[in-house]
Coordinates of C-alpha atoms in Angstrom, one line a residue:
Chain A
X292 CA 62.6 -18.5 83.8
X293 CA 60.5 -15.7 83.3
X294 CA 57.5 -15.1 85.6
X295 CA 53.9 -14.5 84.4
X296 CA 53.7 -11.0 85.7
X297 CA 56.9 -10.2 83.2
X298 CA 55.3 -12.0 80.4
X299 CA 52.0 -9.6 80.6
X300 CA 54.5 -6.6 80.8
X301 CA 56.0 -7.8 77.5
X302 CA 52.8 -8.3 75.4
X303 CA 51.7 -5.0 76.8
X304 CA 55.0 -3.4 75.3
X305 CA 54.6 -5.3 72.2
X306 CA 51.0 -4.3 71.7
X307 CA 52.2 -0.7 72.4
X308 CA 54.8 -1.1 70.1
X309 CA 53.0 -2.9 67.4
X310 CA 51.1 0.6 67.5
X311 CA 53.5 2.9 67.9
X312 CA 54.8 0.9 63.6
X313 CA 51.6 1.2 62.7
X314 CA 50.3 4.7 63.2
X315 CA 53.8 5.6 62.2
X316 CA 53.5 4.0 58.7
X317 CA 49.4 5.4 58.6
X318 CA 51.1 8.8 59.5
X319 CA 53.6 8.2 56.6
X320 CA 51.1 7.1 53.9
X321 CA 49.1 10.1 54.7
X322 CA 52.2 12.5 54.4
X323 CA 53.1 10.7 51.1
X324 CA 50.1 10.4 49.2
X325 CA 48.3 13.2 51.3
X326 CA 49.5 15.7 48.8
X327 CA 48.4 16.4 45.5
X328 CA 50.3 15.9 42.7
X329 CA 51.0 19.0 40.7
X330 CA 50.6 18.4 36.8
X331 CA 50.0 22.1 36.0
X332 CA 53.5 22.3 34.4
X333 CA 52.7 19.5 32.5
X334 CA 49.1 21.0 31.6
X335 CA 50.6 24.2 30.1
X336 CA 52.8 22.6 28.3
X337 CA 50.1 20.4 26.8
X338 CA 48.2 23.8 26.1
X339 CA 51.0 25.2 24.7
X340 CA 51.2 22.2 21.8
X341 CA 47.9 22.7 21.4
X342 CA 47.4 26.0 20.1
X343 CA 50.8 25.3 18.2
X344 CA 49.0 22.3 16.7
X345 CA 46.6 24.7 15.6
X346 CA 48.9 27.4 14.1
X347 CA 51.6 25.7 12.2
X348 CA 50.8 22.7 10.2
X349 CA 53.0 20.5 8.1
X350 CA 55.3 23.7 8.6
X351 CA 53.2 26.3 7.3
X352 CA 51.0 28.5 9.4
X353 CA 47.9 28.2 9.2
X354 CA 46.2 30.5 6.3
X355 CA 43.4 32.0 8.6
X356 CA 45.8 33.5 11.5
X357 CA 44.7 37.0 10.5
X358 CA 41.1 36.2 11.4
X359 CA 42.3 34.7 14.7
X360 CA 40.3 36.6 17.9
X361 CA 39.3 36.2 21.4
X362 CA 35.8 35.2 20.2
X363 CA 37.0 32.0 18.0
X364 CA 40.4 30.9 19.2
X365 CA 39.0 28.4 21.4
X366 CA 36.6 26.8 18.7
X367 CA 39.8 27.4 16.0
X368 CA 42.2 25.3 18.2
X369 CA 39.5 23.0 19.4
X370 CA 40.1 24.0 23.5
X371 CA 37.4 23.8 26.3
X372 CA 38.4 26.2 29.2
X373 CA 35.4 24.6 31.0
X374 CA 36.6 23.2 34.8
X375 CA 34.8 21.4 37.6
X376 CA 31.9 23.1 39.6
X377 CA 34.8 23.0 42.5
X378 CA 36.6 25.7 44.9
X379 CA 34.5 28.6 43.5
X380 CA 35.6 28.2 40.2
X381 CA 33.5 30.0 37.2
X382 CA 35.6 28.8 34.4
X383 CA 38.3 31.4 35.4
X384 CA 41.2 28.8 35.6
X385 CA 42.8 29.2 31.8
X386 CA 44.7 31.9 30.0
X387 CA 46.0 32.0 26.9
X388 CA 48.0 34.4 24.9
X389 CA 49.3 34.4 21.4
X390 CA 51.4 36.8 19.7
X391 CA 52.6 36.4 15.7
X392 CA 55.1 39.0 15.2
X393 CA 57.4 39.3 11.7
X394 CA 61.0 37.1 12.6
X395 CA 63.3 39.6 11.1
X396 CA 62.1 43.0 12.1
X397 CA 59.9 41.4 15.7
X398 CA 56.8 43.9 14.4
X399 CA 54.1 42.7 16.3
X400 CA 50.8 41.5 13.5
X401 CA 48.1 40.2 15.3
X402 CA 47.6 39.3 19.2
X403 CA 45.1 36.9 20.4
X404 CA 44.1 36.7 24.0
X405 CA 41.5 34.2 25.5
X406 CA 40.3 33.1 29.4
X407 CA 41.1 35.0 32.4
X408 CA 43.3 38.2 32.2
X409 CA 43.9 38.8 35.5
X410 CA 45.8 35.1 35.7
X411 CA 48.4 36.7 33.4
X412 CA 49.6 39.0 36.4
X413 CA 50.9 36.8 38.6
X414 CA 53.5 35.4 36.1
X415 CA 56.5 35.9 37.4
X416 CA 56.2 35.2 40.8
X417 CA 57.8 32.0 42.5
X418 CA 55.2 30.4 44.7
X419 CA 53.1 26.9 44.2
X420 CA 50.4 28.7 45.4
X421 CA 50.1 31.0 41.9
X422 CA 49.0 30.0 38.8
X423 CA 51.9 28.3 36.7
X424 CA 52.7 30.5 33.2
X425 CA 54.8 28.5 30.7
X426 CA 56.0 31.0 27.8
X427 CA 57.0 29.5 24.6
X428 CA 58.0 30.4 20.9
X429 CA 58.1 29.2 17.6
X430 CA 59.0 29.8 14.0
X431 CA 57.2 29.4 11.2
X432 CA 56.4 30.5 7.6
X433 CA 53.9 30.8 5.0
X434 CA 53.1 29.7 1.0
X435 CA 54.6 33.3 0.2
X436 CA 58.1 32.6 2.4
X437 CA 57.3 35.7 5.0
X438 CA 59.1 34.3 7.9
X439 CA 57.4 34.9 11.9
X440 CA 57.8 34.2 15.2
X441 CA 55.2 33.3 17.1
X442 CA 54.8 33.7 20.8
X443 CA 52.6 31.3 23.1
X444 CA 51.7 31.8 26.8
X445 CA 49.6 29.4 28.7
X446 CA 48.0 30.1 32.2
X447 CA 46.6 27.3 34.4
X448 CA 45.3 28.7 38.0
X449 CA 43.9 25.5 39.6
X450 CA 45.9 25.9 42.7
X451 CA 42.9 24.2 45.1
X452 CA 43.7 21.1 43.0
X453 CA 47.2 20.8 42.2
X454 CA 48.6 22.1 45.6
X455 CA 46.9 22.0 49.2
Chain B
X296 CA 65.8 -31.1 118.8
X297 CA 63.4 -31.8 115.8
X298 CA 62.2 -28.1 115.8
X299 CA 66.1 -26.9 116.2
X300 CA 66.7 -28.8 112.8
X301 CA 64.2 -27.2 111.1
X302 CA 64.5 -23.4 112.2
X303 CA 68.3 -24.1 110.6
X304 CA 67.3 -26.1 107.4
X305 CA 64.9 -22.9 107.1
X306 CA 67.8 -20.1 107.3
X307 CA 69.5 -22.1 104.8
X308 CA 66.7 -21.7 102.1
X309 CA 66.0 -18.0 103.2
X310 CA 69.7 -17.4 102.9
X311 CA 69.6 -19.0 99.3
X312 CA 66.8 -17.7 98.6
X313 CA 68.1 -13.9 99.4
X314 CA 71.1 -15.1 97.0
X315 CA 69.2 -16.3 94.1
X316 CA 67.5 -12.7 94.1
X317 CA 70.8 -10.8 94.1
X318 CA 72.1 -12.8 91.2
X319 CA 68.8 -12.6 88.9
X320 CA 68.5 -8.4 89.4
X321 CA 71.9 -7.7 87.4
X322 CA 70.0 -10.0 84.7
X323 CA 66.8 -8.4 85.2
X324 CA 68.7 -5.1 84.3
X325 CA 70.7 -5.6 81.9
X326 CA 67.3 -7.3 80.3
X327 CA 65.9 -4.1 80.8
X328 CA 68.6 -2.2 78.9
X329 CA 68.3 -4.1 75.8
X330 CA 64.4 -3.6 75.3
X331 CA 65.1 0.3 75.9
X332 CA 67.5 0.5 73.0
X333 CA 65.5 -1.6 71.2
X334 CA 62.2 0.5 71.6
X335 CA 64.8 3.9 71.0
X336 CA 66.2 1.7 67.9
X337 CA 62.7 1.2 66.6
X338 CA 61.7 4.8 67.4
X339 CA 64.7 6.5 65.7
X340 CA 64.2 4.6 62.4
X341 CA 60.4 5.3 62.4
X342 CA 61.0 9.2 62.6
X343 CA 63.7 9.0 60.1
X344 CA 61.0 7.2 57.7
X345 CA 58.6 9.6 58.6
X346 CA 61.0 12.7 58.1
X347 CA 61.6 11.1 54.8
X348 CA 58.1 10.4 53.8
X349 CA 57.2 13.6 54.2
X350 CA 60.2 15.3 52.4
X351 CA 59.7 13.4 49.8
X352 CA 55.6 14.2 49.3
X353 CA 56.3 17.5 49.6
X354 CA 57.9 17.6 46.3
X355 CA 55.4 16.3 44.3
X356 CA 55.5 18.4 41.7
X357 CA 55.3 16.5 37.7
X358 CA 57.5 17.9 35.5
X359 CA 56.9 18.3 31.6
X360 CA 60.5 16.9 31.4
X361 CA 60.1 14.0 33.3
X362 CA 58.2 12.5 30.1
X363 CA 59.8 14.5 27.8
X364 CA 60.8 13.0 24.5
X365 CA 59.8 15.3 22.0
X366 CA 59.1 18.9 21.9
X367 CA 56.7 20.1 19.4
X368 CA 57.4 23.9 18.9
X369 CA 61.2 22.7 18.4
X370 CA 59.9 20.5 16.0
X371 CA 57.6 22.6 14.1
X372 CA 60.0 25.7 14.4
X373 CA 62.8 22.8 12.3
X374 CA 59.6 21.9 9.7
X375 CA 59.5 25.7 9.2
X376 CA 63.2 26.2 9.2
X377 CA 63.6 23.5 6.6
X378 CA 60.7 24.9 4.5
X379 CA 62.2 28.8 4.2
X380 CA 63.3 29.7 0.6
X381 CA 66.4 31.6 0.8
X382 CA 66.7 34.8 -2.5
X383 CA 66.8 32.3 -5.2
X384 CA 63.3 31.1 -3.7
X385 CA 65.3 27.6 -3.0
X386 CA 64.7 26.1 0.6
X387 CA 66.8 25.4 3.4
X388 CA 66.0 21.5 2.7
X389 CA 66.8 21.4 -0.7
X390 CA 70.4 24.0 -0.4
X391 CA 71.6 21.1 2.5
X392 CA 70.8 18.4 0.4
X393 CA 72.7 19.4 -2.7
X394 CA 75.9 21.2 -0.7
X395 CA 75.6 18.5 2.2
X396 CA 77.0 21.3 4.6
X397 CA 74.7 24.7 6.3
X398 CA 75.5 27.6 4.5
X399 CA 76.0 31.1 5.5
X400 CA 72.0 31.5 4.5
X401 CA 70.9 28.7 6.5
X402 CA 73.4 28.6 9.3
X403 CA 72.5 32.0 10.3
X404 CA 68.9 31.5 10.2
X405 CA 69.5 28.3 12.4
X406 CA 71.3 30.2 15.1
X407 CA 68.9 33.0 14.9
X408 CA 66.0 30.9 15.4
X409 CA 66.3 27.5 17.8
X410 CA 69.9 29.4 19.7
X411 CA 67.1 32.6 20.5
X412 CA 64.0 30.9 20.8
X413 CA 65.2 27.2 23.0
X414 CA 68.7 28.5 23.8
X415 CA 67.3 29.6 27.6
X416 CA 64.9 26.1 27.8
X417 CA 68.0 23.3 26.7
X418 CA 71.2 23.0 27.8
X419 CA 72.7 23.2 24.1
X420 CA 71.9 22.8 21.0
X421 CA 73.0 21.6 17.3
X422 CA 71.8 21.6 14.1
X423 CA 73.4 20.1 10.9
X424 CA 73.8 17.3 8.6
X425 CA 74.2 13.7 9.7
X426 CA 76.3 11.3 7.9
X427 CA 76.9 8.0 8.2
X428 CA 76.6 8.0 12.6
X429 CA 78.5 4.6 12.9
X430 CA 81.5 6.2 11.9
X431 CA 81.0 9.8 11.9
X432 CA 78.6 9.9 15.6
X433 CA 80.1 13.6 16.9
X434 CA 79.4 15.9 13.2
X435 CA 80.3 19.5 13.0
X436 CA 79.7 22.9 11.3
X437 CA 80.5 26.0 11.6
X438 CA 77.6 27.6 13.0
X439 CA 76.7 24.7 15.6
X440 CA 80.2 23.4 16.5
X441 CA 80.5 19.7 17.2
X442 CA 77.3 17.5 18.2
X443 CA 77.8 17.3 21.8
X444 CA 76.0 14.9 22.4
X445 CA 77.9 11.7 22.6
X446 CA 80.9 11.3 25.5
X447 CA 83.4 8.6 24.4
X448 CA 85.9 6.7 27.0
X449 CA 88.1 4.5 24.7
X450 CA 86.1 2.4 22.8
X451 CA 83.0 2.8 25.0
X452 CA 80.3 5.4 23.8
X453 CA 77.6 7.2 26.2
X454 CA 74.9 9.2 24.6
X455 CA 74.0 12.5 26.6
X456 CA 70.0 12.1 27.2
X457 CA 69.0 14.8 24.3
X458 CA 65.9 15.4 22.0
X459 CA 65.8 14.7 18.2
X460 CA 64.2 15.7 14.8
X461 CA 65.0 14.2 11.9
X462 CA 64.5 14.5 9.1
X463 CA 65.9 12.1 5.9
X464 CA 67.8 13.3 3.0
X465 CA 68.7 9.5 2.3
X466 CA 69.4 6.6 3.9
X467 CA 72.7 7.8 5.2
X468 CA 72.0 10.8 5.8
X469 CA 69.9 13.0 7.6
X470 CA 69.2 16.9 9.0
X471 CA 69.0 17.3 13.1
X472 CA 67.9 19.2 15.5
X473 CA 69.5 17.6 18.7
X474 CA 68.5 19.5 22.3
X475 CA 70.1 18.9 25.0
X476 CA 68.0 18.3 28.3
X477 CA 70.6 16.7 30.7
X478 CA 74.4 16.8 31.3

């Protein structure tokens, strides 16, 4: 038969216990959800469809690519590089970069750049901590059959966000 | 006399008592051993949840693939491909759907485009003409091979997770782009 000084031992090591599982699991939430998810990959990509959107419809580019420019790319393809008043940020977190080029001979005809240049220098480099790039191409022709390749890049910074 | 009785009565019960101690200890103790691997039991698989939890935060990176389904530039590039007029100002469309094969025109303009442009982003790649997939589920041509996309052991079939454009030249048949995105 146990003795009543044993039984206060035991609810003290159960109580001590009982907190050792539970900051445990707090500690493992925290560790789990503490971390931001990083969607940037997924944001590029989504920027990417967008100016394709924009470019190529119904399998035809679109007829005013030649007066394409810095100055109405965003209002053409119907993008907001505006962000949240967080981190420092002055709207500096997109970059986007389009090159239509001639598919047979690669002859570069028109390149439109738009957002922050200096995210385009960190492509390339391995790290969560850059901004994420995502380069993509696609074909595409017009009413006359002239054939072209166009080439999309997509820059998203947002690193305070996306990665802690 | 009385008092004799009693001091002996009294060693008795001291004596038992001094046994009954003895006896209990090796209980107490081997008590004792069972909460400590408990508590070390409880411990160990706590830290290994921990370890775990935070492994598996750290990599919380989301994909594009994850969700993937569709791919739009592939899909556009095909509208585009489909839409090309070879010399005789016929397109790509219209030269599978009367020879019901890729020719030399279209073939190579298929390779050049989806193997250069999605050849590094997919794991493979096929383009051609689709007939009747009940019967016919792995096509071929010359320019894309087989459509590797189906594995077959005996009679049961496994379709490789892939992407598809289709497009409808009637109702059995039909033009594909097919990409590959896992083995």
């Amino acid at each position: 038969m146990k003795t009543k000084g044993a039984e206060k031992i035991i609810s003290v090591y159960w109580f001590a216990i009982l907190f050792i599982v539970a900051a445990a699991v707090v500690y493992m939430v925290f560790s789990f959800y503490g971390e931001p998810y990083d969607v940037r990959g997924i944001e590029t990509g989504l920027l990417v469809d967008r100016i394709a959107d924009c470019l190529n419809s119904g399998g035809y580019i679109n007829e005013d690519w030649q007066n394409l420019d810095e100055s109405n790319i965003l209002d053409e393809c119907r993008l907001n590089f505006n962000v949240e008043d967080t981190s420092g940020w002055n709207d500096d977190q997109y970059y986007i970069e389009i090159e239509i080029s001639e598919f047979n001979s690669g002859k570069i005809l028109e390149e439109v750049f738009a957002g922050n240049r200096n995210l385009n220098n960190n492509c390339g480099i391995e790290s969560r901590n850059f901004p994420v790039c995502l380069e993509r191409s696609m074909y595409s022709v017009d009413e006359e059959n002239n054939q072209y390749k166009i080439r999309i890049l997509s820059v998203i910074r947002k690193t305070e966000k996306n990665v802690q | 006399m009385f008092n004799k009785k009693r001091k002996v009565s009294n060693r008795v019960q001291i004596g038992k008592k001094i046994l009954r101690y003895d006896s209990s200890r090796h209980g107490q103790i081997g008590e004792t051993m069972t909460w400590i691997v408990a508590t070390m039991v409880i411990i160990v698989i706590l830290a290994l949840s921990i370890l775990v939890a935070s492994l598996v935060g750290n990599s919380r990176e989301v994909s594009g693939q994850d969700f993937q389904n569709k791919d739009v530039l592939a899909s556009k590039s095909f509208f585009s491909y489909l839409l090309t007029k070879d010399s005789g100002g016929e397109t790509v469309y219209k030269q599978i759907q009367s020879e019901e094969n890729l020719n030399d025109f279209n073939g190579n303009l298929g390779r050049d485009i989806f193997l250069d442009f999605y050849s590094k982003e997919y794991l493979d790649m096929w383009v051609g003409l689709f007939f009747d997939r009940t019967f016919n589920p792995s096509p071929s041509n010359d320019y894309f091979g087989d459509r590797p996309f189906e594995i077959r052991v005996g009679y049961i079939r496994r379709n490789i997770p892939h992407i598809t454009q289709e497009v409808f030249l009637d109702e059995n048949k039909s033009l594909e782009l097919a990409l590959k995105i896992e083995n």
